[in-house]
Amino acid sequence: MIEAINLTKRYGNLTVLDEISETIHEGERIVIIGPSGSGKSTFLRCLNCMEDPTSGSIMFEGVDLTDMKVDINYHRQRMGMVFQQFNLFNNKTVLQNITLAPLHIGLKGVRDREKRAQIKADIEANAHKLLQRIGLDDWADKYPSTLSGGQKQRVAIVRALAMNPKVILFDEPTSALDPEMVGEVLDLIKQLAEEGMTMVIVTHEMGFAREVASRVFFMDGGKIMEQGTPEDVFERPQCPRLKEFLSKVL
Amino acid sequence: MDIVNKWLVFWEKFGTGGAWQRVLGEGLVNTLLIAFIGLLMGIVIGTLIASVKVMPKYKLLPRILDKICGVYVGFFRGTPIVVQLLLAYYVLFPLCGINIGSLNTCILVFGLNSGAYVSEIMRGGILSVDPGQMEAGRAVGLSYGTTMMKIVVPQAVKHILPTLGNELIALVKDTSVVSFVAAIDLYKTFNEIGNKTYEYLMPYLFMALIYIVLVALITLGIKCMERSLRKSDRSN
């Protein structure tokens, strides 16, 4: 579904991603691990062109996202993204955070007033359903600043879900959380995994990686050094760099 | 007593003579019109310029727009408002055959002038908003412009409201030069009283008082607005 072809990203002389070619199929749960500065997050952010690759291309459902003529906004609607720092819209309530983009897109070009009201009601009902799922429907009209970190991240995940994305990209979703809140966020991601959502997750939580991944990428120095099932990567690491990394984090 | 005398002379013209009607009905109204509409125009223009200035500049169009905005801001910040008024009213508009009256000219020039200042204030405000907000907007598929207007600018406005209040206060006081182009404002109407009575102490004192009250009211208004905008900050 997503195919990176010779993906390269440079900042000046520093090569962050070095000619990565990789295909991610529908239903896969890719977990990317690796030391800091290995290019994990940059790789993830290149997948929906939040960072423009220096060269190479990203094919998403047969469309080259790096082509300047492509309507990137349209394709991003179908690729959810969850950030380390949550990035909920601070000036919107929890409910508005979820409905903002669907409303903006759903109401575009619709003039008929009744139809608009209907679309709005549907989108809001869906948002409430999503909030109920994470047990935060009572918070619908509160502002994000009143939520805990774990609650914020769960709302952020639901915000991505509200667009019915084909794939969700998680950029270290638990790194900014208090330890006791990590569990609630990981549980939600696991639920999504069980439902068959395609996802790409950058994380430092090795236990979680092993549990949720269908395939694990180990990145170092801008390359995917090793990949395989969680069993292969964690039990039978091949490359010395991965062995060293695992010995430090496990 | 001299001062009592001066007061009586002033009051005879201002109060019983009915000059207050012109002062409040025309002078004060025009002063407020120029300042408030000017600021509104300034906010619109300033927001647009600021959005251009913070735009990523890979493509040609943003770069050209950026240059144009640079010239605009350079001109309006680089020349005194009186010069801009004179240029517009006596040179530019007659040359183009435009005749919109002195009050409208003043509103326009103050709006354009304020736009240049507000653009810098707004740019600072936009830069103070966490870049993650823009990223999140783009990540759910909103365009740069939509994210800017729905997410970033509203948060920026909250940050810059006190500075924007300053701009309004400055505008209100700057309007006192509009009589250069024959517009009638507070200064003009009080000056007329002085001209007629040959007595300037009381009219000018009174004028100062009205400006002070105006500024105090604006300060109060800004405080109220700030409080209501703080809703989305930590509240419970």
Coordinates of C-alpha atoms in Angstrom, one line a residue:
Chain A
M1 CA 0.0 0.0 0.0
I2 CA 2.9 2.3 0.8
E3 CA 6.1 1.9 -1.1
A4 CA 9.2 3.9 -0.5
I5 CA 11.6 3.9 -3.5
N6 CA 15.2 5.0 -3.0
L7 CA 14.0 7.4 -0.3
T8 CA 16.8 9.8 0.7
K9 CA 16.7 12.8 3.1
R10 CA 19.6 15.1 3.6
Y11 CA 20.0 18.1 5.8
G12 CA 23.0 19.9 4.3
N13 CA 25.8 17.3 4.4
L14 CA 24.0 15.1 6.9
T15 CA 22.3 12.1 5.3
V16 CA 19.4 11.1 7.6
L17 CA 17.8 8.6 5.2
D18 CA 20.0 6.7 2.8
E19 CA 18.3 5.2 -0.2
I20 CA 15.6 3.3 1.6
S21 CA 13.4 1.1 -0.5
E22 CA 10.6 -0.7 1.3
T23 CA 7.0 -1.8 0.8
I24 CA 4.4 -1.8 3.5
H25 CA 1.3 -3.9 2.7
E26 CA -2.3 -3.5 3.8
G27 CA -3.0 -4.9 7.3
E28 CA 0.7 -4.9 8.3
R29 CA 1.8 -3.5 11.7
I30 CA 5.2 -2.2 11.2
V31 CA 7.2 -1.2 14.3
I32 CA 10.4 0.8 13.7
I33 CA 13.0 0.6 16.4
G34 CA 16.6 1.9 16.6
P35 CA 18.8 4.4 18.4
S36 CA 18.2 8.1 18.5
G37 CA 19.2 9.9 15.4
S38 CA 18.9 6.8 13.3
G39 CA 16.2 8.4 11.1
K40 CA 13.2 6.5 12.4
S41 CA 11.0 9.6 12.8
T42 CA 12.2 11.2 9.6
F43 CA 11.3 8.0 7.7
L44 CA 7.9 8.0 9.2
R45 CA 7.4 11.7 8.5
C46 CA 8.5 11.2 4.9
L47 CA 5.7 8.6 4.4
N48 CA 3.0 11.3 4.4
C49 CA 5.4 14.0 3.2
M50 CA 5.5 16.0 6.4
E51 CA 9.1 16.1 5.5
D52 CA 9.9 16.4 1.8
P53 CA 12.3 13.7 0.8
T54 CA 15.5 15.0 -0.9
S55 CA 15.2 12.3 -3.5
G56 CA 13.3 9.2 -4.1
S57 CA 9.6 8.8 -4.0
I58 CA 6.7 7.5 -1.9
M59 CA 4.0 5.6 -3.7
F60 CA 0.7 5.5 -1.8
E61 CA -2.0 3.4 -3.4
G62 CA -0.4 3.9 -6.8
V63 CA 0.1 7.6 -6.5
D64 CA 3.5 9.3 -6.1
L65 CA 3.1 11.6 -3.1
T66 CA 6.4 13.4 -3.8
D67 CA 5.1 14.7 -7.1
M68 CA 4.4 18.4 -6.6
K69 CA 1.2 18.1 -8.7
V70 CA -0.4 15.6 -6.4
D71 CA -3.1 17.0 -4.0
I72 CA -1.2 16.0 -0.9
N73 CA -4.0 17.2 1.4
Y74 CA -6.4 14.6 -0.2
H75 CA -3.9 11.8 0.4
R76 CA -3.1 12.9 3.9
Q77 CA -6.7 12.6 4.8
R78 CA -6.3 8.9 4.4
M79 CA -3.1 8.6 6.3
G80 CA -3.7 9.4 10.0
M81 CA -0.8 10.6 12.1
V82 CA -0.2 10.6 15.8
F83 CA 2.5 12.8 17.3
Q84 CA 4.8 12.5 20.2
Q85 CA 3.6 15.8 21.6
F86 CA -0.1 15.0 20.9
N87 CA -0.6 18.3 19.0
L88 CA -4.3 18.6 19.8
F89 CA -5.7 21.9 18.6
N90 CA -5.5 24.1 21.7
N91 CA -8.1 26.5 20.6
K92 CA -10.7 23.8 19.9
T93 CA -12.7 21.6 22.3
V94 CA -12.1 17.9 22.4
L95 CA -15.1 17.3 20.2
Q96 CA -14.1 20.1 17.7
N97 CA -10.6 18.6 17.6
I98 CA -12.1 15.4 16.2
T99 CA -14.8 17.0 13.9
L100 CA -12.8 19.9 12.5
A101 CA -11.2 18.1 9.5
P102 CA -14.1 15.8 8.7
L103 CA -16.5 18.8 8.8
H104 CA -14.2 21.0 6.7
I105 CA -13.9 18.3 4.1
G106 CA -17.5 16.9 4.3
L107 CA -19.1 20.3 4.0
K108 CA -16.9 21.6 1.1
G109 CA -19.1 22.5 -1.8
V110 CA -22.4 21.4 -0.1
R111 CA -24.8 24.4 -0.4
D112 CA -28.1 22.8 0.7
R113 CA -28.8 23.7 4.3
E114 CA -30.6 20.5 5.3
K115 CA -27.9 18.4 3.8
R116 CA -25.2 20.4 5.7
A117 CA -27.1 19.9 8.9
Q118 CA -27.3 16.2 8.2
I119 CA -23.6 15.8 7.5
K120 CA -22.7 17.8 10.6
A121 CA -25.0 15.6 12.8
D122 CA -23.5 12.4 11.3
I123 CA -19.9 13.6 11.9
E124 CA -20.7 14.7 15.4
A125 CA -22.5 11.5 16.2
N126 CA -19.5 9.5 14.9
A127 CA -17.1 11.7 17.1
H128 CA -19.2 11.0 20.2
K129 CA -19.1 7.3 19.4
L130 CA -15.3 7.5 19.1
L131 CA -15.1 9.4 22.4
Q132 CA -17.3 6.9 24.1
R133 CA -15.0 4.2 22.9
I134 CA -12.1 5.8 24.8
G135 CA -14.3 6.7 27.7
L136 CA -13.9 10.5 27.3
D137 CA -17.3 11.5 26.0
D138 CA -17.9 13.5 29.2
W139 CA -14.9 15.6 28.1
A140 CA -16.3 16.5 24.7
D141 CA -16.8 20.2 25.5
K142 CA -13.6 20.6 27.5
Y143 CA -10.4 22.1 26.1
P144 CA -7.3 20.0 25.6
S145 CA -5.4 21.9 28.3
T146 CA -7.6 20.3 30.9
L147 CA -6.7 16.7 29.9
S148 CA -3.9 14.5 31.1
G149 CA -1.2 13.4 28.7
G150 CA -2.7 10.0 28.3
Q151 CA -6.1 11.4 27.6
K152 CA -4.7 13.9 25.1
Q153 CA -2.9 11.1 23.2
R154 CA -6.1 9.0 23.1
V155 CA -8.0 11.9 21.7
A156 CA -5.3 12.4 19.2
I157 CA -5.6 8.8 18.1
V158 CA -9.3 9.1 17.8
R159 CA -8.9 12.3 15.8
A160 CA -6.9 10.4 13.3
L161 CA -9.5 7.6 13.3
A162 CA -12.3 10.0 12.6
M163 CA -11.0 10.4 9.0
N164 CA -11.3 6.7 8.4
P165 CA -7.7 6.4 7.4
K166 CA -6.2 3.6 5.4
V167 CA -3.1 3.7 7.6
I168 CA -2.0 5.4 10.8
L169 CA 1.5 6.6 11.4
F170 CA 2.5 6.8 15.1
D171 CA 5.6 8.9 15.9
E172 CA 6.7 7.8 19.3
P173 CA 3.2 8.0 20.7
T174 CA 4.2 7.3 24.3
S175 CA 7.5 9.1 24.7
A176 CA 6.1 12.2 26.2
L177 CA 3.8 10.4 28.7
D178 CA 4.1 9.8 32.4
P179 CA 4.9 6.1 32.9
E180 CA 1.5 5.4 34.4
M181 CA -0.3 6.7 31.4
V182 CA 1.7 4.7 28.8
G183 CA -0.5 1.6 29.3
E184 CA -3.8 3.3 28.4
V185 CA -2.4 4.6 25.1
L186 CA -0.7 1.3 24.2
D187 CA -3.9 -0.6 24.9
L188 CA -5.8 1.6 22.5
I189 CA -3.2 1.0 19.8
K190 CA -3.3 -2.7 20.4
Q191 CA -7.1 -2.7 20.0
L192 CA -6.7 -1.0 16.6
A193 CA -4.1 -3.6 15.7
E194 CA -6.5 -6.4 16.5
E195 CA -9.1 -4.7 14.3
G196 CA -6.8 -5.0 11.4
M197 CA -5.7 -1.3 11.0
T198 CA -2.6 -0.9 9.0
M199 CA 0.0 1.0 11.0
V200 CA 3.5 2.2 11.2
I201 CA 4.8 2.8 14.7
V202 CA 8.1 4.4 15.8
T203 CA 8.6 3.5 19.4
H204 CA 11.1 2.8 22.2
E205 CA 8.7 0.4 24.0
M206 CA 10.3 -2.9 23.1
G207 CA 7.7 -5.1 24.9
F208 CA 5.0 -3.4 23.0
A209 CA 6.9 -3.7 19.8
R210 CA 7.2 -7.4 20.2
E211 CA 3.6 -7.8 21.1
V212 CA 1.9 -5.7 18.4
A213 CA 4.2 -5.8 15.4
S214 CA 3.8 -8.1 12.4
R215 CA 7.1 -6.9 11.1
V216 CA 9.9 -5.0 12.9
F217 CA 12.4 -2.6 11.2
F218 CA 15.7 -1.9 12.9
M219 CA 17.1 1.4 11.7
D220 CA 20.5 2.8 12.1
G221 CA 22.5 5.4 10.2
G222 CA 19.6 6.2 7.9
K223 CA 19.2 2.6 6.7
I224 CA 17.0 -0.3 7.6
M225 CA 19.7 -2.6 8.9
E226 CA 17.6 -5.6 9.7
Q227 CA 13.9 -6.5 9.5
G228 CA 11.7 -9.5 10.2
T229 CA 9.1 -10.9 12.5
P230 CA 9.4 -9.8 16.2
E231 CA 10.6 -13.3 17.1
D232 CA 13.4 -13.0 14.5
V233 CA 14.5 -9.5 15.4
F234 CA 14.3 -9.9 19.2
E235 CA 15.3 -13.6 19.6
R236 CA 17.7 -14.1 16.7
P237 CA 19.2 -10.8 15.8
Q238 CA 21.8 -11.1 13.0
C239 CA 23.6 -7.8 12.6
P240 CA 26.0 -6.8 15.4
R241 CA 24.6 -3.3 15.6
L242 CA 21.1 -4.7 16.4
K243 CA 22.6 -7.1 19.0
E244 CA 24.4 -4.2 20.7
F245 CA 21.2 -2.1 20.6
L246 CA 19.1 -4.9 22.1
S247 CA 21.6 -5.6 24.8
K248 CA 21.2 -2.0 25.9
V249 CA 17.5 -1.6 25.8
L250 CA 16.2 -5.0 26.9
Chain B
M1 CA -10.3 84.7 38.9
D2 CA -8.7 84.1 35.6
I3 CA -9.3 80.4 35.5
V4 CA -13.0 80.8 36.3
N5 CA -13.2 83.3 33.6
K6 CA -11.6 81.0 31.1
W7 CA -14.0 78.3 32.1
L8 CA -17.0 80.5 31.6
V9 CA -15.8 81.6 28.1
F10 CA -15.2 78.0 27.2
W11 CA -18.5 76.7 28.6
E12 CA -20.4 79.5 26.9
K13 CA -19.2 78.1 23.6
F14 CA -19.0 74.4 24.4
G15 CA -22.0 73.8 26.6
T16 CA -24.7 76.4 26.2
G17 CA -23.5 77.5 22.8
G18 CA -24.0 73.9 21.5
A19 CA -20.4 73.3 20.2
W20 CA -20.4 70.0 22.1
Q21 CA -22.8 68.6 19.6
R22 CA -20.1 69.1 16.9
V23 CA -17.3 67.9 19.2
L24 CA -19.1 64.6 20.1
G25 CA -21.3 64.1 17.1
E26 CA -18.6 64.8 14.5
G27 CA -15.2 65.0 16.1
L28 CA -15.4 62.1 18.4
V29 CA -17.3 59.9 16.0
N30 CA -14.7 60.5 13.2
T31 CA -11.8 59.9 15.5
L32 CA -13.3 56.5 16.6
L33 CA -14.3 55.7 13.0
I34 CA -10.8 56.2 11.7
A35 CA -9.1 54.4 14.6
F36 CA -11.5 51.3 14.7
I37 CA -12.1 50.8 11.0
G38 CA -8.4 51.5 10.5
L39 CA -7.5 48.8 13.0
L40 CA -9.9 46.3 11.5
M41 CA -8.4 46.9 8.1
G42 CA -5.0 46.7 9.7
I43 CA -5.7 43.3 11.2
V44 CA -7.0 41.9 7.9
I45 CA -4.0 43.3 5.9
G46 CA -1.5 42.5 8.7
T47 CA -2.7 38.9 9.0
L48 CA -2.4 38.4 5.3
I49 CA 1.1 39.9 5.2
A50 CA 2.2 37.9 8.2
S51 CA 0.8 34.7 6.6
V52 CA 2.9 35.4 3.5
K53 CA 6.0 36.1 5.6
V54 CA 5.9 32.9 7.6
M55 CA 5.0 30.8 4.5
P56 CA 7.6 28.2 3.4
K57 CA 9.5 29.7 0.5
Y58 CA 10.4 26.9 -1.9
K59 CA 8.1 28.1 -4.6
L60 CA 8.3 31.3 -6.7
L61 CA 5.0 32.8 -5.8
P62 CA 5.5 33.1 -2.1
R63 CA 8.9 34.6 -2.8
I64 CA 7.4 37.3 -5.0
L65 CA 4.6 38.0 -2.5
D66 CA 7.2 38.2 0.2
K67 CA 9.1 40.9 -1.7
I68 CA 6.0 42.9 -2.3
C69 CA 5.0 42.7 1.3
G70 CA 8.5 43.8 2.3
V71 CA 8.2 46.9 0.1
Y72 CA 4.8 47.7 1.5
V73 CA 5.8 47.4 5.2
G74 CA 9.0 49.3 4.5
F75 CA 7.1 52.2 3.0
F76 CA 4.4 52.5 5.6
R77 CA 6.8 52.0 8.6
G78 CA 9.4 54.2 7.0
T79 CA 7.3 57.4 6.5
P80 CA 5.3 59.4 9.0
I81 CA 1.6 59.0 8.8
V82 CA 1.2 62.7 8.0
V83 CA 3.3 62.3 4.9
Q84 CA 1.2 59.3 3.9
L85 CA -2.0 61.3 4.4
L86 CA -0.7 64.2 2.4
L87 CA 0.6 62.0 -0.4
A88 CA -2.7 60.1 -0.7
Y89 CA -5.0 63.1 -0.4
Y90 CA -3.2 65.8 -2.4
V91 CA -1.0 63.8 -4.8
L92 CA -2.0 60.2 -5.4
F93 CA -5.8 60.3 -5.4
P94 CA -6.1 63.5 -7.5
L95 CA -3.7 62.0 -10.0
C96 CA -5.8 58.9 -10.3
G97 CA -9.0 60.9 -10.4
I98 CA -10.3 59.3 -7.2
N99 CA -12.4 61.4 -4.9
I100 CA -13.6 59.6 -1.8
G101 CA -13.6 62.6 0.6
S102 CA -11.1 63.4 3.3
L103 CA -12.6 61.1 6.0
N104 CA -12.6 58.0 3.8
T105 CA -9.0 58.9 2.7
C106 CA -8.0 59.0 6.4
I107 CA -9.7 55.7 7.2
L108 CA -7.9 54.1 4.2
V109 CA -4.5 55.5 5.0
F110 CA -4.8 54.6 8.6
G111 CA -5.9 51.1 7.7
L112 CA -2.9 50.6 5.3
N113 CA -0.5 52.1 7.8
S114 CA -1.8 50.0 10.6
G115 CA -1.6 46.9 8.4
A116 CA 2.2 47.3 8.2
Y117 CA 2.6 47.5 12.0
V118 CA 0.0 44.7 12.7
S119 CA 1.8 42.4 10.2
E120 CA 4.9 42.5 12.4
I121 CA 2.9 42.0 15.6
M122 CA 1.0 39.1 13.9
R123 CA 4.1 37.5 12.6
G124 CA 5.6 37.4 16.1
G125 CA 2.3 35.9 17.3
I126 CA 2.2 33.2 14.6
L127 CA 5.8 32.3 15.3
S128 CA 5.0 31.9 19.0
V129 CA 2.4 29.2 18.3
D130 CA 3.8 25.7 18.6
P131 CA 4.8 24.4 15.1
G132 CA 3.1 21.1 16.1
Q133 CA -0.3 22.8 15.6
M134 CA 0.4 23.5 12.0
E135 CA 1.8 19.9 11.6
A136 CA -1.3 18.4 13.1
G137 CA -3.5 20.5 10.8
R138 CA -1.6 19.4 7.8
A139 CA -1.5 15.8 8.9
V140 CA -5.4 15.6 9.0
G141 CA -5.4 16.9 5.4
L142 CA -6.2 20.5 5.9
S143 CA -4.4 23.0 3.6
Y144 CA -1.8 25.4 4.8
G145 CA -4.3 28.3 4.5
T146 CA -7.1 26.6 6.3
T147 CA -4.8 25.4 9.2
M148 CA -3.4 29.0 9.4
M149 CA -6.9 30.6 9.6
K150 CA -8.6 28.0 11.8
I151 CA -5.9 26.9 14.1
V152 CA -2.7 29.0 14.2
V153 CA -4.0 32.6 13.8
P154 CA -6.7 32.3 16.5
Q155 CA -4.0 31.1 18.9
A156 CA -1.7 33.8 17.7
V157 CA -4.3 36.5 18.3
K158 CA -4.6 35.4 21.9
H159 CA -0.9 35.9 22.4
I160 CA -0.8 39.3 20.8
L161 CA -4.0 40.8 22.1
P162 CA -2.2 43.1 24.6
T163 CA 0.1 44.4 21.8
L164 CA -2.9 44.8 19.5
G165 CA -4.5 46.9 22.2
N166 CA -1.4 49.1 22.2
E167 CA -1.8 49.5 18.4
L168 CA -5.4 50.6 18.8
I169 CA -4.4 53.2 21.5
A170 CA -1.6 54.5 19.2
L171 CA -4.1 54.7 16.3
V172 CA -6.6 56.7 18.4
K173 CA -4.0 59.2 19.3
D174 CA -2.5 59.4 15.9
T175 CA -5.8 60.4 14.4
S176 CA -5.2 63.9 15.8
V177 CA -3.2 64.7 12.7
V178 CA -6.0 64.1 10.2
S179 CA -6.9 67.9 10.0
F180 CA -3.8 68.1 7.8
V181 CA -6.1 66.8 5.0
A182 CA -9.2 68.7 6.2
A183 CA -10.8 65.9 8.0
I184 CA -12.8 66.8 11.2
D185 CA -11.7 65.0 14.3
L186 CA -11.6 65.7 18.1
Y187 CA -8.6 68.0 17.7
K188 CA -10.2 70.0 14.9
T189 CA -13.4 70.6 16.7
F190 CA -11.7 71.7 19.9
N191 CA -9.3 73.9 17.9
E192 CA -12.3 75.6 16.3
I193 CA -13.6 76.5 19.8
G194 CA -10.3 78.0 20.6
N195 CA -10.2 79.9 17.4
K196 CA -13.5 81.4 18.1
T197 CA -12.9 82.4 21.7
Y198 CA -9.2 83.2 21.5
E199 CA -8.9 81.0 24.5
Y200 CA -7.1 77.7 24.2
L201 CA -6.4 76.5 27.7
M202 CA -9.8 75.0 28.5
P203 CA -10.5 73.4 25.0
Y204 CA -7.1 71.7 25.0
L205 CA -7.4 70.5 28.6
F206 CA -10.8 69.1 27.8
M207 CA -9.5 67.5 24.6
A208 CA -6.7 65.8 26.6
L209 CA -9.3 64.6 29.1
I210 CA -11.4 63.0 26.4
Y211 CA -8.4 61.2 24.9
I212 CA -7.5 59.9 28.3
V213 CA -11.0 58.6 28.9
L214 CA -11.0 56.9 25.5
V215 CA -7.7 55.2 26.1
A216 CA -8.9 54.0 29.5
L217 CA -12.0 52.6 28.0
I218 CA -10.1 50.7 25.3
T219 CA -7.7 49.3 27.9
L220 CA -10.7 48.0 29.9
G221 CA -12.2 46.5 26.8
I222 CA -9.0 44.7 25.9
K223 CA -8.8 43.3 29.4
C224 CA -12.3 41.9 29.1
M225 CA -11.5 40.3 25.7
E226 CA -8.3 38.8 27.0
R227 CA -10.3 37.2 29.8
S228 CA -12.8 35.6 27.5
L229 CA -10.1 34.4 25.2
R230 CA -8.4 32.7 28.1
K231 CA -11.2 30.1 28.2
S232 CA -9.1 27.5 26.4
D233 CA -6.2 27.9 28.8
R234 CA -6.1 25.8 32.0
S235 CA -9.5 26.5 33.6
N236 CA -10.2 23.9 36.2

